Amino acid sequence: MDQMNYTAPQPQPTQPVYAQGCIGAAWADIKVTPGYIGKLLVLGLIMCVPILNFVVLGYLLHWSREVPFGGKTPMPAKYVTGKNFEFGFYAFVIGLVVGLIVGVAGMILGVVPVLGWIAYMALALAGSVAISLMEMRMIMGYTLGDGFNVKDIWQVARRNVGQLLLVTLVPGIVATAIVSVVGGVVITLALLLGLGGAMPSIMASSYASSVSAADVFSIVGLIAGPTLFAVLLVYVAGMIVETAANAITVRGLGHWVARYAPEWTALAMPAAPVQPTPGYPQNPGTPLQ
């Protein structure tokens, strides 16, 4: 071997090992908040109100922005604020734009049987991941335009794809599965309960020579009443479960950015500390206004 031309092998860079994954770290942050279950319930109820529900994602994004700056404060006391609504609306715009692009692409891919449909499903999942990461960059830069820097987002996303997929997809998939199964059981039981209550009226009507409109409405009401109540209950419960999943995803993305895209902290510097609300230290990720 020619010693003069020999080059020693260089050590390859490795990913640091963290004690918790992004999902585990996010859930731990949520649990340290006093009364976190009540806060998730309130956020879930706000999610049921159209338009106003923009504040929920804005709230979660603002809270999670602190993580790359080293913050670990409880979930904030105030839910509905102008900034939460504003950046929740920006997140809605990002989701709408990406959703339209994915939808148009899906119409084109849908022409191809099987393979086209599989490609569309993969594209839809990729779109969901992209939306979440775009929203996180938007809140880090504190402008809507920062969320549409596709080149930078693409470069950053490849740094740890596995953790990114886990934190953006798994909480939502688990929440959807729980709501679908439990909700389906509840609605089915309510329907059976309604049918049981209406059965005497149905049997009586079957022996009658004629059935009045009042009898029909009575039977429909007996069946529809419990069923509609169950649907409403499942909807509200679904919003609460979805909100909890979103909280884990958004907070987990804060940890992902802290680990794999720390340079995003330079997009918009945090504000100077101020006197915090008692029991609620200032979020160190609060940006300069």
CSV table of C-alpha atoms in Angstrom, one decimal, residues 22-188:
chain,number,residue,atom,x,y,z
A,22,CYS,CA,-41.0,13.7,19.4
A,23,ILE,CA,-44.4,12.2,20.2
A,24,GLY,CA,-43.3,11.1,23.7
A,25,ALA,CA,-41.7,14.5,24.4
A,26,ALA,CA,-44.9,16.3,23.3
A,27,TRP,CA,-47.2,14.2,25.5
A,28,ALA,CA,-44.8,14.7,28.4
A,29,ASP,CA,-45.0,18.5,27.9
A,30,ILE,CA,-48.8,18.4,27.8
A,31,LYS,CA,-49.1,16.3,31.0
A,32,VAL,CA,-47.0,18.8,33.0
A,33,THR,CA,-49.6,21.5,32.5
A,34,PRO,CA,-51.9,21.8,35.5
A,35,GLY,CA,-55.4,20.8,34.5
A,36,TYR,CA,-54.3,19.8,31.0
A,37,ILE,CA,-57.4,17.6,30.5
A,38,GLY,CA,-59.7,20.6,31.1
A,39,LYS,CA,-57.7,22.7,28.7
A,40,LEU,CA,-57.9,20.0,25.9
A,41,LEU,CA,-61.7,19.8,26.6
A,42,VAL,CA,-62.1,23.6,26.2
A,43,LEU,CA,-60.0,23.6,23.0
A,44,GLY,CA,-62.1,20.7,21.7
A,45,LEU,CA,-65.3,22.6,22.4
A,46,ILE,CA,-64.0,25.6,20.6
A,47,MET,CA,-63.2,23.4,17.6
A,48,CYS,CA,-66.9,22.7,17.3
A,49,VAL,CA,-67.5,26.4,16.4
A,50,PRO,CA,-66.9,27.3,12.8
A,51,ILE,CA,-64.5,30.2,12.1
A,52,LEU,CA,-63.7,30.6,15.8
A,53,ASN,CA,-62.0,27.3,15.7
A,54,PHE,CA,-59.1,28.9,13.9
A,55,VAL,CA,-57.8,30.0,17.3
A,56,VAL,CA,-57.2,26.4,18.4
A,57,LEU,CA,-54.4,25.7,15.9
A,58,GLY,CA,-53.0,29.2,16.4
A,59,TYR,CA,-53.0,28.6,20.1
A,60,LEU,CA,-51.1,25.3,19.7
A,61,LEU,CA,-48.6,26.8,17.2
A,62,HIS,CA,-47.8,29.7,19.4
A,63,TRP,CA,-47.3,27.4,22.4
A,64,SER,CA,-45.1,25.0,20.4
A,65,ARG,CA,-42.9,27.8,19.0
A,66,GLU,CA,-41.1,27.9,22.3
A,67,VAL,CA,-39.5,24.5,22.0
A,68,PRO,CA,-36.8,25.3,19.5
A,69,PHE,CA,-35.8,28.2,21.8
A,70,GLY,CA,-35.5,25.9,24.8
A,71,GLY,CA,-38.8,26.7,26.4
A,72,LYS,CA,-41.0,24.3,28.4
A,73,THR,CA,-43.9,26.3,29.8
A,74,PRO,CA,-47.4,25.1,30.5
A,75,MET,CA,-50.2,25.4,28.0
A,76,PRO,CA,-51.2,29.1,28.0
A,77,ALA,CA,-54.1,30.4,30.1
A,78,LYS,CA,-55.7,32.4,27.2
A,79,TYR,CA,-57.3,30.6,24.4
A,80,VAL,CA,-59.0,33.2,22.2
A,81,THR,CA,-56.6,36.0,21.2
A,82,GLY,CA,-56.2,38.0,18.0
A,83,LYS,CA,-52.8,36.4,17.2
A,84,ASN,CA,-54.1,32.9,17.8
A,85,PHE,CA,-57.0,33.6,15.3
A,86,GLU,CA,-54.6,35.3,12.8
A,87,PHE,CA,-52.1,32.5,12.6
A,88,GLY,CA,-54.8,29.8,12.9
A,89,PHE,CA,-56.3,31.5,9.8
A,90,TYR,CA,-52.9,31.4,8.1
A,91,ALA,CA,-52.6,27.7,8.8
A,92,PHE,CA,-56.1,27.3,7.3
A,93,VAL,CA,-54.8,29.1,4.1
A,94,ILE,CA,-51.8,26.8,3.9
A,95,GLY,CA,-54.0,23.7,4.3
A,96,LEU,CA,-56.4,25.0,1.6
A,97,VAL,CA,-53.7,25.7,-0.9
A,98,VAL,CA,-52.0,22.3,-0.5
A,99,GLY,CA,-55.4,20.6,-0.4
A,100,LEU,CA,-56.4,22.1,-3.7
A,101,ILE,CA,-53.1,21.1,-5.3
A,102,VAL,CA,-53.4,17.5,-4.0
A,103,GLY,CA,-57.1,17.4,-5.1
A,104,VAL,CA,-56.3,18.4,-8.7
A,105,ALA,CA,-53.4,16.0,-8.8
A,106,GLY,CA,-55.8,13.3,-7.5
A,107,MET,CA,-58.3,14.0,-10.2
A,108,ILE,CA,-55.5,13.4,-12.8
A,109,LEU,CA,-54.1,10.3,-11.1
A,110,GLY,CA,-57.6,8.9,-10.6
A,111,VAL,CA,-57.8,8.3,-14.3
A,112,VAL,CA,-55.3,5.5,-13.9
A,113,PRO,CA,-57.0,2.5,-12.2
A,114,VAL,CA,-55.4,1.0,-9.0
A,115,LEU,CA,-51.9,2.5,-9.4
A,116,GLY,CA,-53.3,6.0,-9.8
A,117,TRP,CA,-55.4,5.5,-6.7
A,118,ILE,CA,-52.5,4.2,-4.7
A,119,ALA,CA,-50.4,7.1,-5.9
A,120,TYR,CA,-53.1,9.6,-4.9
A,121,MET,CA,-53.3,8.1,-1.4
A,122,ALA,CA,-49.5,8.4,-1.0
A,123,LEU,CA,-49.7,12.0,-2.3
A,124,ALA,CA,-52.5,12.8,0.2
A,125,LEU,CA,-50.4,11.5,3.1
A,126,ALA,CA,-47.4,13.5,1.8
A,127,GLY,CA,-49.6,16.6,1.6
A,128,SER,CA,-50.7,16.1,5.2
A,129,VAL,CA,-47.1,16.0,6.3
A,130,ALA,CA,-46.2,19.0,4.1
A,131,ILE,CA,-49.1,21.1,5.6
A,132,SER,CA,-47.9,20.4,9.2
A,133,LEU,CA,-44.3,21.3,8.5
A,134,MET,CA,-45.3,24.4,6.4
A,135,GLU,CA,-47.4,25.6,9.4
A,136,MET,CA,-44.5,25.1,11.7
A,137,ARG,CA,-42.2,27.1,9.5
A,138,MET,CA,-44.8,29.8,9.2
A,139,ILE,CA,-45.1,30.2,13.0
A,140,MET,CA,-41.3,30.2,13.3
A,141,GLY,CA,-40.9,32.9,10.8
A,142,TYR,CA,-44.1,34.6,12.0
A,143,THR,CA,-45.3,35.4,8.5
A,144,LEU,CA,-47.5,33.5,6.0
A,145,GLY,CA,-44.9,33.7,3.4
A,146,ASP,CA,-42.4,31.8,5.5
A,147,GLY,CA,-44.8,28.8,5.3
A,148,PHE,CA,-44.5,28.7,1.6
A,149,ASN,CA,-40.7,28.4,1.3
A,150,VAL,CA,-41.0,25.0,-0.3
A,151,LYS,CA,-37.3,24.6,-1.1
A,152,ASP,CA,-36.1,25.1,2.5
A,153,ILE,CA,-38.9,22.9,3.8
A,154,TRP,CA,-38.0,20.1,1.4
A,155,GLN,CA,-34.3,20.2,2.5
A,156,VAL,CA,-35.2,20.2,6.2
A,157,ALA,CA,-37.8,17.5,5.9
A,158,ARG,CA,-35.2,14.9,4.7
A,159,ARG,CA,-33.1,15.2,7.9
A,160,ASN,CA,-35.2,12.7,9.8
A,161,VAL,CA,-38.1,11.5,7.7
A,162,GLY,CA,-39.0,8.7,10.1
A,163,GLN,CA,-39.7,11.0,13.1
A,164,LEU,CA,-41.4,13.5,10.9
A,165,LEU,CA,-43.9,10.9,9.6
A,166,LEU,CA,-44.5,9.6,13.1
A,167,VAL,CA,-45.3,12.9,14.6
A,168,THR,CA,-47.4,14.2,11.8
A,169,LEU,CA,-49.4,11.1,10.9
A,170,VAL,CA,-49.6,8.7,13.9
A,171,PRO,CA,-51.6,10.9,16.4
A,172,GLY,CA,-54.2,11.7,13.7
A,173,ILE,CA,-54.5,8.1,12.5
A,174,VAL,CA,-55.0,6.8,16.1
A,175,ALA,CA,-57.5,9.5,16.9
A,176,THR,CA,-59.5,8.7,13.7
A,177,ALA,CA,-59.5,5.0,14.5
A,178,ILE,CA,-60.7,5.5,18.0
A,179,VAL,CA,-63.5,7.9,17.0
A,180,SER,CA,-64.6,5.7,14.1
A,181,VAL,CA,-64.8,2.5,16.2
A,182,VAL,CA,-66.3,4.0,19.4
A,183,GLY,CA,-68.6,6.4,17.4
A,184,GLY,CA,-69.8,3.6,15.2
A,185,VAL,CA,-70.7,1.5,18.2
A,186,VAL,CA,-72.5,4.4,20.0
A,187,ILE,CA,-74.5,5.4,17.0
A,188,THR,CA,-75.5,1.8,16.3
